[in-house]
PDB file of C-alpha atoms in Angstrom:
ATOM      1  CA  MET A   1     102.798  91.326  87.424  1.00  0.00           C
ATOM      2  CA  SER A   2      99.214  92.227  89.029  1.00  0.00           C
ATOM      3  CA  SER A   3      96.664  89.353  88.943  1.00  0.00           C
ATOM      4  CA  ASP A   4      95.171  90.583  85.967  1.00  0.00           C
ATOM      5  CA  GLY A   5      98.630  90.478  84.022  1.00  0.00           C
ATOM      6  CA  THR A   6      98.970  93.933  83.955  1.00  0.00           C
ATOM      7  CA  SER A   7     102.177  95.808  85.226  1.00  0.00           C
ATOM      8  CA  PRO A   8     101.645  97.664  88.651  1.00  0.00           C
ATOM      9  CA  LYS A   9     101.853 101.332  88.463  1.00  0.00           C
ATOM     10  CA  VAL A  10     105.196 103.125  89.936  1.00  0.00           C
ATOM     11  CA  LEU A  11     104.974 105.905  92.271  1.00  0.00           C
ATOM     12  CA  LYS A  12     108.616 107.506  92.452  1.00  0.00           C
ATOM     13  CA  LEU A  13     108.712 109.275  96.006  1.00  0.00           C
ATOM     14  CA  PRO A  14     110.699 112.265  96.388  1.00  0.00           C
ATOM     15  CA  GLU A  15     113.545 112.790  98.483  1.00  0.00           C
ATOM     16  CA  VAL A  16     111.742 114.687 101.333  1.00  0.00           C
ATOM     17  CA  LEU A  17     108.767 113.151 102.866  1.00  0.00           C
ATOM     18  CA  ASP A  18     107.916 115.737 105.857  1.00  0.00           C
ATOM     19  CA  LEU A  19     104.770 117.281 106.886  1.00  0.00           C
ATOM     20  CA  ASN A  20     104.295 119.802 103.624  1.00  0.00           C
ATOM     21  CA  ALA A  21     105.024 116.565 101.497  1.00  0.00           C
ATOM     22  CA  ALA A  22     102.009 114.428 103.273  1.00  0.00           C
ATOM     23  CA  SER A  23      99.007 115.853 101.476  1.00  0.00           C
ATOM     24  CA  ARG A  24     100.479 115.696  98.333  1.00  0.00           C
ATOM     25  CA  LEU A  25     101.423 112.247  98.865  1.00  0.00           C
ATOM     26  CA  HIS A  26      97.906 111.647  99.672  1.00  0.00           C
ATOM     27  CA  GLU A  27      96.720 112.738  96.537  1.00  0.00           C
ATOM     28  CA  GLN A  28      99.369 110.960  94.691  1.00  0.00           C
ATOM     29  CA  VAL A  29      98.456 107.601  96.066  1.00  0.00           C
ATOM     30  CA  LEU A  30      94.704 108.083  95.773  1.00  0.00           C
ATOM     31  CA  ALA A  31      95.280 108.780  92.057  1.00  0.00           C
ATOM     32  CA  HIS A  32      95.821 105.109  91.765  1.00  0.00           C
ATOM     33  CA  LYS A  33      93.293 103.591  94.037  1.00  0.00           C
ATOM     34  CA  GLY A  34      92.048 100.752  92.173  1.00  0.00           C
ATOM     35  CA  GLU A  35      95.058  99.582  90.923  1.00  0.00           C
ATOM     36  CA  ASP A  36      98.141  97.676  92.016  1.00  0.00           C
ATOM     37  CA  ILE A  37     100.882  99.657  92.928  1.00  0.00           C
ATOM     38  CA  ASP A  38     104.801  99.726  93.555  1.00  0.00           C
ATOM     39  CA  ILE A  39     106.134 102.720  95.593  1.00  0.00           C
ATOM     40  CA  ASP A  40     109.658 103.419  94.858  1.00  0.00           C
ATOM     41  CA  ALA A  41     111.291 104.798  97.921  1.00  0.00           C
ATOM     42  CA  SER A  42     114.878 104.667  96.643  1.00  0.00           C
ATOM     43  CA  ASP A  43     115.659 108.499  96.470  1.00  0.00           C
ATOM     44  CA  VAL A  44     113.910 109.303 100.047  1.00  0.00           C
ATOM     45  CA  SER A  45     116.781 110.977 102.622  1.00  0.00           C
ATOM     46  CA  ARG A  46     114.086 112.103 105.154  1.00  0.00           C
ATOM     47  CA  VAL A  47     110.795 111.068 106.068  1.00  0.00           C
ATOM     48  CA  GLY A  48     108.431 111.975 108.843  1.00  0.00           C
ATOM     49  CA  ALA A  49     105.594 110.290 110.495  1.00  0.00           C
ATOM     50  CA  GLN A  50     102.871 111.764 108.727  1.00  0.00           C
ATOM     51  CA  CYS A  51     103.830 110.311 105.298  1.00  0.00           C
ATOM     52  CA  VAL A  52     104.555 107.119 106.845  1.00  0.00           C
ATOM     53  CA  GLN A  53     100.899 107.316 108.023  1.00  0.00           C
ATOM     54  CA  VAL A  54      99.689 107.995 104.926  1.00  0.00           C
ATOM     55  CA  LEU A  55     101.557 104.633 103.348  1.00  0.00           C
ATOM     56  CA  LEU A  56     100.431 102.781 106.159  1.00  0.00           C
ATOM     57  CA  ALA A  57      96.572 103.736 105.581  1.00  0.00           C
ATOM     58  CA  ALA A  58      96.999 103.248 101.908  1.00  0.00           C
ATOM     59  CA  ALA A  59      98.561  99.710 102.402  1.00  0.00           C
ATOM     60  CA  LYS A  60      95.417  98.956 104.655  1.00  0.00           C
ATOM     61  CA  SER A  61      93.259 100.109 102.200  1.00  0.00           C
ATOM     62  CA  TRP A  62      94.951  98.191  99.123  1.00  0.00           C
ATOM     63  CA  ARG A  63      94.876  95.107 101.245  1.00  0.00           C
ATOM     64  CA  ALA A  64      91.219  95.217 101.873  1.00  0.00           C
ATOM     65  CA  GLU A  65      90.424  95.890  98.279  1.00  0.00           C
ATOM     66  CA  GLU A  66      92.841  92.707  97.330  1.00  0.00           C
ATOM     67  CA  GLN A  67      95.072  94.932  95.283  1.00  0.00           C
ATOM     68  CA  ASN A  68      98.979  94.943  95.562  1.00  0.00           C
ATOM     69  CA  PHE A  69     100.611  97.518  97.282  1.00  0.00           C
ATOM     70  CA  LYS A  70     104.570  97.579  98.041  1.00  0.00           C
ATOM     71  CA  VAL A  71     107.514  99.856  98.650  1.00  0.00           C
ATOM     72  CA  THR A  72     110.455  98.731  96.689  1.00  0.00           C
ATOM     73  CA  PRO A  73     113.101  99.755  96.418  1.00  0.00           C
ATOM     74  CA  ALA A  74     113.686 101.604  99.628  1.00  0.00           C
ATOM     75  CA  SER A  75     116.576 103.841 100.622  1.00  0.00           C
ATOM     76  CA  ASP A  76     118.273 102.849 103.794  1.00  0.00           C
ATOM     77  CA  VAL A  77     116.940 105.960 105.872  1.00  0.00           C
ATOM     78  CA  PHE A  78     113.327 104.962 104.721  1.00  0.00           C
ATOM     79  CA  VAL A  79     114.080 101.699 106.168  1.00  0.00           C
ATOM     80  CA  LYS A  80     115.701 102.913 109.082  1.00  0.00           C
ATOM     81  CA  THR A  81     112.934 105.211 109.755  1.00  0.00           C
ATOM     82  CA  LEU A  82     110.380 102.577 109.706  1.00  0.00           C
ATOM     83  CA  GLN A  83     112.346 100.523 112.189  1.00  0.00           C
ATOM     84  CA  LEU A  84     112.670 103.489 114.349  1.00  0.00           C
ATOM     85  CA  LEU A  85     109.131 104.048 114.316  1.00  0.00           C
ATOM     86  CA  GLY A  86     108.412 100.325 115.108  1.00  0.00           C
ATOM     87  CA  ILE A  87     106.700  99.774 111.668  1.00  0.00           C
ATOM     88  CA  SER A  88     107.007  95.911 110.856  1.00  0.00           C
ATOM     89  CA  ASP A  89     104.194  96.066 108.353  1.00  0.00           C
ATOM     90  CA  GLU A  90     105.205  93.765 105.469  1.00  0.00           C
ATOM     91  CA  ALA A  91     102.580  95.442 103.262  1.00  0.00           C
ATOM     92  CA  LEU A  92     105.138  98.344 102.824  1.00  0.00           C
ATOM     93  CA  LEU A  93     108.508  96.728 102.996  1.00  0.00           C
ATOM     94  CA  PRO A  94     109.329  92.752 102.338  1.00  0.00           C
ATOM     95  CA  LYS A  95     110.571  91.116 105.646  1.00  0.00           C
ATOM     96  CA  GLU A  96     114.085  90.914 104.068  1.00  0.00           C
ATOM     97  CA  ILE A  97     114.388  94.521 104.067  1.00  0.00           C
ATOM     98  CA  LEU A  98     113.254  94.924 107.529  1.00  0.00           C
ATOM     99  CA  LYS A  99     115.496  92.997 109.233  1.00  0.00           C
TER     100      LYS A  99
END
């Protein structure tokens, strides 16, 4: 629940988050600007750095506006890719998942 008592919006990510998906992901995330959002990455089987970059930028923007932005649930592939890229930003994944 968000601070105003409403449930956050859920954005379900596609299975493949490659270069071709980055623009679409950016549009989808911007469509939720100004509201709390949960990113469902449970079906992600391939993720590229460009999409991770979009998500990191969104997390930073949401944090600056004091909105909730989190990625949960997340597939093992999504988590491992973040770890390989050296991403440990808790704005994307809770610390427990990144261990």
